């Protein structure tokens, strides 16, 4: 946990390490979202730890006006397109086990 706390402090840069105030988050708005995601979700923490910073910089240069939501939607769209291609190559065109979202339950 001390490593995570050190990373969180590095992101927000409080006056006293490990002591966070609202003004720290307001001064570092972009990293504040990452701060809370890491703190509240193990999945997000692991995702942050395993990210490729060069790919992220490239993506931000390519689409500077994209929000986190836009990037998430783009990533999900690509994931679903790959799944659809895999299903189309599978033969009968139906998804295995159906789709609970589309089936209504």
mmCIF file of N, CA and C in Angstrom:
data_model
loop_
_atom_site.group_PDB
_atom_site.id
_atom_site.type_symbol
_atom_site.label_atom_id
_atom_site.label_comp_id
_atom_site.label_asym_id
_atom_site.label_seq_id
_atom_site.Cartn_x
_atom_site.Cartn_y
_atom_site.Cartn_z
ATOM 1 N N UNK A 1 0.820 -1.203 0.000
ATOM 2 C CA UNK A 1 0.000 0.000 0.000
ATOM 3 C C UNK A 1 0.859 1.260 0.000
ATOM 4 N N UNK A 2 2.030 1.190 0.575
ATOM 5 C CA UNK A 2 2.888 2.378 0.629
ATOM 6 C C UNK A 2 3.309 2.818 -0.773
ATOM 7 N N UNK A 3 3.515 1.866 -1.692
ATOM 8 C CA UNK A 3 3.850 2.220 -3.075
ATOM 9 C C UNK A 3 2.694 2.950 -3.749
ATOM 10 N N UNK A 4 1.476 2.468 -3.517
ATOM 11 C CA UNK A 4 0.298 3.103 -4.104
ATOM 12 C C UNK A 4 0.130 4.506 -3.538
ATOM 13 N N UNK A 5 0.296 4.651 -2.229
ATOM 14 C CA UNK A 5 0.184 5.969 -1.603
ATOM 15 C C UNK A 5 1.232 6.923 -2.170
ATOM 16 N N UNK A 6 2.424 6.428 -2.402
ATOM 17 C CA UNK A 6 3.493 7.245 -2.993
ATOM 18 C C UNK A 6 3.103 7.694 -4.403
ATOM 19 N N UNK A 7 2.535 6.785 -5.201
ATOM 20 C CA UNK A 7 2.084 7.136 -6.551
ATOM 21 C C UNK A 7 0.971 8.175 -6.499
ATOM 22 N N UNK A 8 0.025 7.982 -5.580
ATOM 23 C CA UNK A 8 -1.080 8.930 -5.455
ATOM 24 C C UNK A 8 -0.569 10.306 -5.056
ATOM 25 N N UNK A 9 0.384 10.339 -4.145
ATOM 26 C CA UNK A 9 0.972 11.617 -3.729
ATOM 27 C C UNK A 9 1.717 12.275 -4.885
ATOM 28 N N UNK A 10 2.415 11.488 -5.678
ATOM 29 C CA UNK A 10 3.128 12.041 -6.831
ATOM 30 C C UNK A 10 2.164 12.646 -7.845
ATOM 31 N N UNK A 11 0.984 12.051 -7.993
ATOM 32 C CA UNK A 11 0.005 12.556 -8.945
ATOM 33 C C UNK A 11 -0.590 13.883 -8.501
ATOM 34 N N UNK A 12 -0.926 13.989 -7.228
ATOM 35 C CA UNK A 12 -1.652 15.150 -6.722
ATOM 36 C C UNK A 12 -0.718 16.217 -6.153
ATOM 37 N N UNK A 13 0.469 15.835 -5.751
ATOM 38 C CA UNK A 13 1.488 16.731 -5.218
ATOM 39 C C UNK A 13 0.994 17.595 -4.042
ATOM 40 N N UNK A 14 0.548 16.950 -2.955
ATOM 41 C CA UNK A 14 0.117 17.731 -1.789
ATOM 42 C C UNK A 14 1.318 18.349 -1.077
ATOM 43 N N UNK A 15 1.053 19.374 -0.254
ATOM 44 C CA UNK A 15 2.143 20.005 0.495
ATOM 45 C C UNK A 15 2.784 18.996 1.448
ATOM 46 N N UNK A 16 1.945 18.205 2.099
ATOM 47 C CA UNK A 16 2.425 17.173 3.017
ATOM 48 C C UNK A 16 2.082 15.814 2.419
ATOM 49 N N UNK A 17 3.088 14.983 2.112
ATOM 50 C CA UNK A 17 2.815 13.685 1.480
ATOM 51 C C UNK A 17 1.800 12.845 2.261
ATOM 52 N N UNK A 18 0.794 12.353 1.553
ATOM 53 C CA UNK A 18 -0.224 11.504 2.159
ATOM 54 C C UNK A 18 -1.398 12.264 2.741
ATOM 55 N N UNK A 19 -1.346 13.596 2.726
ATOM 56 C CA UNK A 19 -2.446 14.421 3.239
ATOM 57 C C UNK A 19 -3.013 15.206 2.056
ATOM 58 N N UNK A 20 -4.241 14.875 1.667
ATOM 59 C CA UNK A 20 -4.841 15.458 0.474
ATOM 60 C C UNK A 20 -5.970 16.399 0.859
ATOM 61 N N UNK A 21 -6.019 17.544 0.176
ATOM 62 C CA UNK A 21 -7.065 18.545 0.388
ATOM 63 C C UNK A 21 -7.766 18.805 -0.939
ATOM 64 N N UNK A 22 -8.962 19.350 -0.864
ATOM 65 C CA UNK A 22 -9.736 19.635 -2.063
ATOM 66 C C UNK A 22 -8.951 20.502 -3.046
ATOM 67 N N UNK A 23 -8.225 21.481 -2.553
ATOM 68 C CA UNK A 23 -7.483 22.369 -3.452
ATOM 69 C C UNK A 23 -6.438 21.597 -4.264
ATOM 70 N N UNK A 24 -5.883 20.519 -3.695
ATOM 71 C CA UNK A 24 -4.924 19.698 -4.442
ATOM 72 C C UNK A 24 -5.593 19.053 -5.655
ATOM 73 N N UNK A 25 -6.818 18.573 -5.459
ATOM 74 C CA UNK A 25 -7.531 17.924 -6.555
ATOM 75 C C UNK A 25 -7.971 18.932 -7.604
ATOM 76 N N UNK A 26 -8.341 20.129 -7.159
ATOM 77 C CA UNK A 26 -8.753 21.164 -8.099
ATOM 78 C C UNK A 26 -7.565 21.658 -8.931
ATOM 79 N N UNK A 27 -6.393 21.663 -8.353
ATOM 80 C CA UNK A 27 -5.194 22.080 -9.077
ATOM 81 C C UNK A 27 -4.734 21.022 -10.074
ATOM 82 N N UNK A 28 -5.054 19.773 -9.822
ATOM 83 C CA UNK A 28 -4.628 18.663 -10.686
ATOM 84 C C UNK A 28 -5.855 17.879 -11.150
ATOM 85 N N UNK A 29 -6.725 18.527 -11.880
ATOM 86 C CA UNK A 29 -8.004 17.919 -12.273
ATOM 87 C C UNK A 29 -7.838 16.661 -13.114
ATOM 88 N N UNK A 30 -6.905 16.680 -14.041
ATOM 89 C CA UNK A 30 -6.775 15.508 -14.926
ATOM 90 C C UNK A 30 -6.280 14.285 -14.167
ATOM 91 N N UNK A 31 -5.375 14.479 -13.228
ATOM 92 C CA UNK A 31 -4.886 13.331 -12.470
ATOM 93 C C UNK A 31 -5.799 12.987 -11.305
ATOM 94 N N UNK A 32 -6.680 13.902 -10.927
ATOM 95 C CA UNK A 32 -7.619 13.605 -9.844
ATOM 96 C C UNK A 32 -8.569 12.474 -10.226
ATOM 97 N N UNK A 33 -8.967 12.428 -11.494
ATOM 98 C CA UNK A 33 -9.856 11.331 -11.922
ATOM 99 C C UNK A 33 -9.139 9.987 -11.812
ATOM 100 N N UNK A 34 -7.868 9.964 -12.189
ATOM 101 C CA UNK A 34 -7.081 8.738 -12.086
ATOM 102 C C UNK A 34 -6.892 8.374 -10.610
ATOM 103 N N UNK A 35 -6.656 9.379 -9.781
ATOM 104 C CA UNK A 35 -6.468 9.187 -8.343
ATOM 105 C C UNK A 35 -7.649 8.415 -7.749
ATOM 106 N N UNK A 36 -8.861 8.907 -7.989
ATOM 107 C CA UNK A 36 -10.032 8.258 -7.404
ATOM 108 C C UNK A 36 -10.338 6.914 -8.051
ATOM 109 N N UNK A 37 -10.075 6.786 -9.343
ATOM 110 C CA UNK A 37 -10.273 5.493 -9.999
ATOM 111 C C UNK A 37 -9.371 4.435 -9.385
ATOM 112 N N UNK A 38 -8.111 4.807 -9.167
ATOM 113 C CA UNK A 38 -7.156 3.863 -8.569
ATOM 114 C C UNK A 38 -7.533 3.526 -7.133
ATOM 115 N N UNK A 39 -8.011 4.507 -6.413
ATOM 116 C CA UNK A 39 -8.339 4.320 -5.013
ATOM 117 C C UNK A 39 -9.580 3.452 -4.820
ATOM 118 N N UNK A 40 -10.528 3.558 -5.741
ATOM 119 C CA UNK A 40 -11.813 2.884 -5.570
ATOM 120 C C UNK A 40 -11.965 1.585 -6.357
ATOM 121 N N UNK A 41 -11.053 1.322 -7.284
ATOM 122 C CA UNK A 41 -11.213 0.146 -8.130
ATOM 123 C C UNK A 41 -9.877 -0.564 -8.328
ATOM 124 N N UNK A 42 -9.810 -1.793 -7.894
ATOM 125 C CA UNK A 42 -8.605 -2.594 -8.097
ATOM 126 C C UNK A 42 -8.329 -2.774 -9.586
ATOM 127 N N UNK A 43 -9.389 -2.958 -10.364
ATOM 128 C CA UNK A 43 -9.243 -3.108 -11.812
ATOM 129 C C UNK A 43 -8.580 -1.869 -12.415
ATOM 130 N N UNK A 44 -9.033 -0.683 -12.022
ATOM 131 C CA UNK A 44 -8.450 0.560 -12.535
ATOM 132 C C UNK A 44 -7.005 0.723 -12.074
ATOM 133 N N UNK A 45 -6.706 0.314 -10.860
ATOM 134 C CA UNK A 45 -5.333 0.381 -10.359
ATOM 135 C C UNK A 45 -4.421 -0.489 -11.211
ATOM 136 N N UNK A 46 -4.839 -1.708 -11.469
ATOM 137 C CA UNK A 46 -4.037 -2.612 -12.287
ATOM 138 C C UNK A 46 -3.926 -2.113 -13.727
ATOM 139 N N UNK A 47 -5.013 -1.548 -14.227
ATOM 140 C CA UNK A 47 -5.002 -0.987 -15.574
ATOM 141 C C UNK A 47 -3.999 0.166 -15.663
ATOM 142 N N UNK A 48 -3.961 1.000 -14.643
ATOM 143 C CA UNK A 48 -3.023 2.125 -14.619
ATOM 144 C C UNK A 48 -1.586 1.626 -14.536
ATOM 145 N N UNK A 49 -1.368 0.602 -13.745
ATOM 146 C CA UNK A 49 -0.023 0.044 -13.580
ATOM 147 C C UNK A 49 0.498 -0.576 -14.873
ATOM 148 N N UNK A 50 -0.404 -1.126 -15.693
ATOM 149 C CA UNK A 50 0.004 -1.850 -16.892
ATOM 150 C C UNK A 50 -0.175 -1.039 -18.171
ATOM 151 N N UNK A 51 -0.455 0.241 -18.043
ATOM 152 C CA UNK A 51 -0.712 1.069 -19.214
ATOM 153 C C UNK A 51 0.577 1.286 -20.011
ATOM 154 N N UNK A 52 0.406 1.655 -21.250
ATOM 155 C CA UNK A 52 1.531 2.010 -22.106
ATOM 156 C C UNK A 52 1.521 3.530 -22.260
ATOM 157 N N UNK A 53 2.401 4.239 -21.572
ATOM 158 C CA UNK A 53 2.354 5.707 -21.610
ATOM 159 C C UNK A 53 2.597 6.271 -23.006
ATOM 160 N N UNK A 54 3.351 5.584 -23.842
ATOM 161 C CA UNK A 54 3.609 6.076 -25.192
ATOM 162 C C UNK A 54 2.350 5.985 -26.051
ATOM 163 N N UNK A 55 1.602 4.902 -25.901
ATOM 164 C CA UNK A 55 0.349 4.758 -26.642
ATOM 165 C C UNK A 55 -0.664 5.801 -26.192
ATOM 166 N N UNK A 56 -0.687 6.091 -24.897
ATOM 167 C CA UNK A 56 -1.601 7.095 -24.367
ATOM 168 C C UNK A 56 -1.272 8.476 -24.919
ATOM 169 N N UNK A 57 0.005 8.833 -24.945
ATOM 170 C CA UNK A 57 0.427 10.134 -25.499
ATOM 171 C C UNK A 57 0.064 10.226 -26.980
ATOM 172 N N UNK A 58 0.277 9.132 -27.713
ATOM 173 C CA UNK A 58 -0.066 9.108 -29.142
ATOM 174 C C UNK A 58 -1.568 9.318 -29.329
ATOM 175 N N UNK A 59 -2.359 8.644 -28.518
ATOM 176 C CA UNK A 59 -3.811 8.764 -28.607
ATOM 177 C C UNK A 59 -4.267 10.183 -28.271
ATOM 178 N N UNK A 60 -3.636 10.806 -27.279
ATOM 179 C CA UNK A 60 -3.998 12.174 -26.910
ATOM 180 C C UNK A 60 -3.598 13.171 -27.991
ATOM 181 N N UNK A 61 -2.477 12.930 -28.668
ATOM 182 C CA UNK A 61 -2.073 13.803 -29.778
ATOM 183 C C UNK A 61 -3.010 13.626 -30.967
ATOM 184 N N UNK A 62 -3.424 12.373 -31.206
ATOM 185 C CA UNK A 62 -4.280 12.079 -32.349
ATOM 186 C C UNK A 62 -5.686 12.655 -32.173
ATOM 187 N N UNK A 63 -6.216 12.601 -30.957
ATOM 188 C CA UNK A 63 -7.565 13.093 -30.647
ATOM 189 C C UNK A 63 -7.525 13.947 -29.379
ATOM 190 N N UNK A 64 -6.993 15.170 -29.447
ATOM 191 C CA UNK A 64 -6.855 15.988 -28.238
ATOM 192 C C UNK A 64 -8.188 16.418 -27.622
ATOM 193 N N UNK A 65 -9.244 16.409 -28.417
ATOM 194 C CA UNK A 65 -10.545 16.851 -27.909
ATOM 195 C C UNK A 65 -11.366 15.715 -27.294
ATOM 196 N N UNK A 66 -10.865 14.490 -27.328
ATOM 197 C CA UNK A 66 -11.593 13.351 -26.767
ATOM 198 C C UNK A 66 -11.559 13.400 -25.238
ATOM 199 N N UNK A 67 -12.694 13.111 -24.637
ATOM 200 C CA UNK A 67 -12.760 12.957 -23.187
ATOM 201 C C UNK A 67 -12.459 11.508 -22.840
ATOM 202 N N UNK A 68 -12.371 11.226 -21.556
ATOM 203 C CA UNK A 68 -12.184 9.835 -21.131
ATOM 204 C C UNK A 68 -13.340 8.975 -21.641
ATOM 205 N N UNK A 69 -14.547 9.537 -21.618
ATOM 206 C CA UNK A 69 -15.720 8.806 -22.089
ATOM 207 C C UNK A 69 -15.601 8.502 -23.581
ATOM 208 N N UNK A 70 -15.151 9.468 -24.381
ATOM 209 C CA UNK A 70 -14.977 9.244 -25.815
ATOM 210 C C UNK A 70 -13.966 8.139 -26.078
ATOM 211 N N UNK A 71 -12.863 8.141 -25.330
ATOM 212 C CA UNK A 71 -11.843 7.105 -25.500
ATOM 213 C C UNK A 71 -12.394 5.734 -25.103
ATOM 214 N N UNK A 72 -13.172 5.698 -24.012
ATOM 215 C CA UNK A 72 -13.793 4.438 -23.586
ATOM 216 C C UNK A 72 -14.735 3.922 -24.670
ATOM 217 N N UNK A 73 -15.557 4.801 -25.218
ATOM 218 C CA UNK A 73 -16.507 4.386 -26.255
ATOM 219 C C UNK A 73 -15.782 3.879 -27.493
ATOM 220 N N UNK A 74 -14.710 4.555 -27.873
ATOM 221 C CA UNK A 74 -13.935 4.119 -29.033
ATOM 222 C C UNK A 74 -13.341 2.733 -28.790
ATOM 223 N N UNK A 75 -12.799 2.521 -27.596
ATOM 224 C CA UNK A 75 -12.198 1.228 -27.256
ATOM 225 C C UNK A 75 -13.256 0.125 -27.245
ATOM 226 N N UNK A 76 -14.416 0.401 -26.674
ATOM 227 C CA UNK A 76 -15.489 -0.596 -26.638
ATOM 228 C C UNK A 76 -16.028 -0.894 -28.030
ATOM 229 N N UNK A 77 -16.138 0.142 -28.861
ATOM 230 C CA UNK A 77 -16.595 -0.066 -30.227
ATOM 231 C C UNK A 77 -15.654 -1.010 -30.979
ATOM 232 N N UNK A 78 -14.352 -0.760 -30.827
ATOM 233 C CA UNK A 78 -13.377 -1.629 -31.492
ATOM 234 C C UNK A 78 -13.441 -3.050 -30.950
ATOM 235 N N UNK A 79 -13.609 -3.193 -29.632
ATOM 236 C CA UNK A 79 -13.713 -4.523 -29.030
ATOM 237 C C UNK A 79 -14.943 -5.264 -29.565
ATOM 238 N N UNK A 80 -16.079 -4.570 -29.641
ATOM 239 C CA UNK A 80 -17.306 -5.195 -30.132
ATOM 240 C C UNK A 80 -17.198 -5.539 -31.618
ATOM 241 N N UNK A 81 -16.508 -4.689 -32.380
ATOM 242 C CA UNK A 81 -16.324 -4.972 -33.806
ATOM 243 C C UNK A 81 -15.492 -6.235 -33.991
ATOM 244 N N UNK A 82 -14.463 -6.412 -33.181
ATOM 245 C CA UNK A 82 -13.636 -7.622 -33.259
ATOM 246 C C UNK A 82 -14.462 -8.844 -32.873
ATOM 247 N N UNK A 83 -15.273 -8.718 -31.818
ATOM 248 C CA UNK A 83 -16.137 -9.839 -31.426
ATOM 249 C C UNK A 83 -17.107 -10.187 -32.539
ATOM 250 N N UNK A 84 -17.669 -9.164 -33.192
ATOM 251 C CA UNK A 84 -18.616 -9.399 -34.281
ATOM 252 C C UNK A 84 -17.930 -10.116 -35.436
ATOM 253 N N UNK A 85 -16.710 -9.702 -35.758
ATOM 254 C CA UNK A 85 -15.956 -10.375 -36.819
ATOM 255 C C UNK A 85 -15.692 -11.828 -36.446
ATOM 256 N N UNK A 86 -15.341 -12.071 -35.191
ATOM 257 C CA UNK A 86 -15.104 -13.447 -34.739
ATOM 258 C C UNK A 86 -16.373 -14.275 -34.843
ATOM 259 N N UNK A 87 -17.513 -13.685 -34.484
ATOM 260 C CA UNK A 87 -18.785 -14.409 -34.567
ATOM 261 C C UNK A 87 -19.165 -14.692 -36.016
ATOM 262 N N UNK A 88 -18.909 -13.739 -36.901
ATOM 263 C CA UNK A 88 -19.217 -13.935 -38.322
ATOM 264 C C UNK A 88 -18.383 -15.055 -38.920
ATOM 265 N N UNK A 89 -17.155 -15.191 -38.483
ATOM 266 C CA UNK A 89 -16.282 -16.249 -38.982
ATOM 267 C C UNK A 89 -16.629 -17.596 -38.367
ATOM 268 N N UNK A 90 -17.404 -17.579 -37.272
ATOM 269 C CA UNK A 90 -17.728 -18.794 -36.540
ATOM 270 C C UNK A 90 -18.695 -19.709 -37.254
ATOM 271 N N UNK A 91 -19.440 -19.212 -38.219
ATOM 272 C CA UNK A 91 -20.312 -20.123 -38.949
ATOM 273 C C UNK A 91 -21.742 -19.657 -39.028
ATOM 274 N N UNK A 92 -22.591 -20.025 -38.044
ATOM 275 C CA UNK A 92 -24.019 -19.800 -38.166
ATOM 276 C C UNK A 92 -24.459 -18.372 -37.884
ATOM 277 N N UNK A 93 -23.561 -17.487 -37.437
ATOM 278 C CA UNK A 93 -23.906 -16.092 -37.255
ATOM 279 C C UNK A 93 -24.542 -15.767 -35.923
ATOM 280 N N UNK A 94 -24.858 -16.778 -35.122
ATOM 281 C CA UNK A 94 -25.434 -16.500 -33.817
ATOM 282 C C UNK A 94 -24.359 -16.528 -32.754
ATOM 283 N N UNK A 95 -24.550 -15.686 -31.753
ATOM 284 C CA UNK A 95 -23.594 -15.649 -30.654
ATOM 285 C C UNK A 95 -23.788 -16.852 -29.757
ATOM 286 N N UNK A 96 -22.702 -17.316 -29.201
ATOM 287 C CA UNK A 96 -22.792 -18.420 -28.263
ATOM 288 C C UNK A 96 -23.505 -17.967 -27.013
ATOM 289 N N UNK A 97 -24.526 -18.686 -26.608
ATOM 290 C CA UNK A 97 -25.243 -18.372 -25.379
ATOM 291 C C UNK A 97 -26.170 -17.182 -25.496
ATOM 292 N N UNK A 98 -26.281 -16.576 -26.674
ATOM 293 C CA UNK A 98 -27.150 -15.433 -26.858
ATOM 294 C C UNK A 98 -26.559 -14.182 -26.246
ATOM 295 N N UNK A 99 -27.311 -13.108 -26.322
ATOM 296 C CA UNK A 99 -26.879 -11.834 -25.763
ATOM 297 C C UNK A 99 -27.956 -11.371 -24.793
ATOM 298 N N UNK A 100 -27.644 -11.372 -23.508
ATOM 299 C CA UNK A 100 -28.628 -11.032 -22.477
ATOM 300 C C UNK A 100 -29.141 -9.614 -22.665
ATOM 301 N N UNK A 101 -28.291 -8.702 -23.117
ATOM 302 C CA UNK A 101 -28.708 -7.302 -23.295
ATOM 303 C C UNK A 101 -29.730 -7.203 -24.410
ATOM 304 N N UNK A 102 -29.452 -7.850 -25.541
ATOM 305 C CA UNK A 102 -30.364 -7.784 -26.671
ATOM 306 C C UNK A 102 -31.595 -8.651 -26.486
ATOM 307 N N UNK A 103 -31.448 -9.751 -25.737
ATOM 308 C CA UNK A 103 -32.567 -10.654 -25.508
ATOM 309 C C UNK A 103 -33.526 -10.112 -24.449
ATOM 310 N N UNK A 104 -33.146 -9.046 -23.759
ATOM 311 C CA UNK A 104 -34.002 -8.459 -22.747
ATOM 312 C C UNK A 104 -33.909 -9.152 -21.408
ATOM 313 N N UNK A 105 -32.871 -9.851 -21.121
ATOM 314 C CA UNK A 105 -32.782 -10.460 -19.799
ATOM 315 C C UNK A 105 -31.669 -11.335 -19.711
#
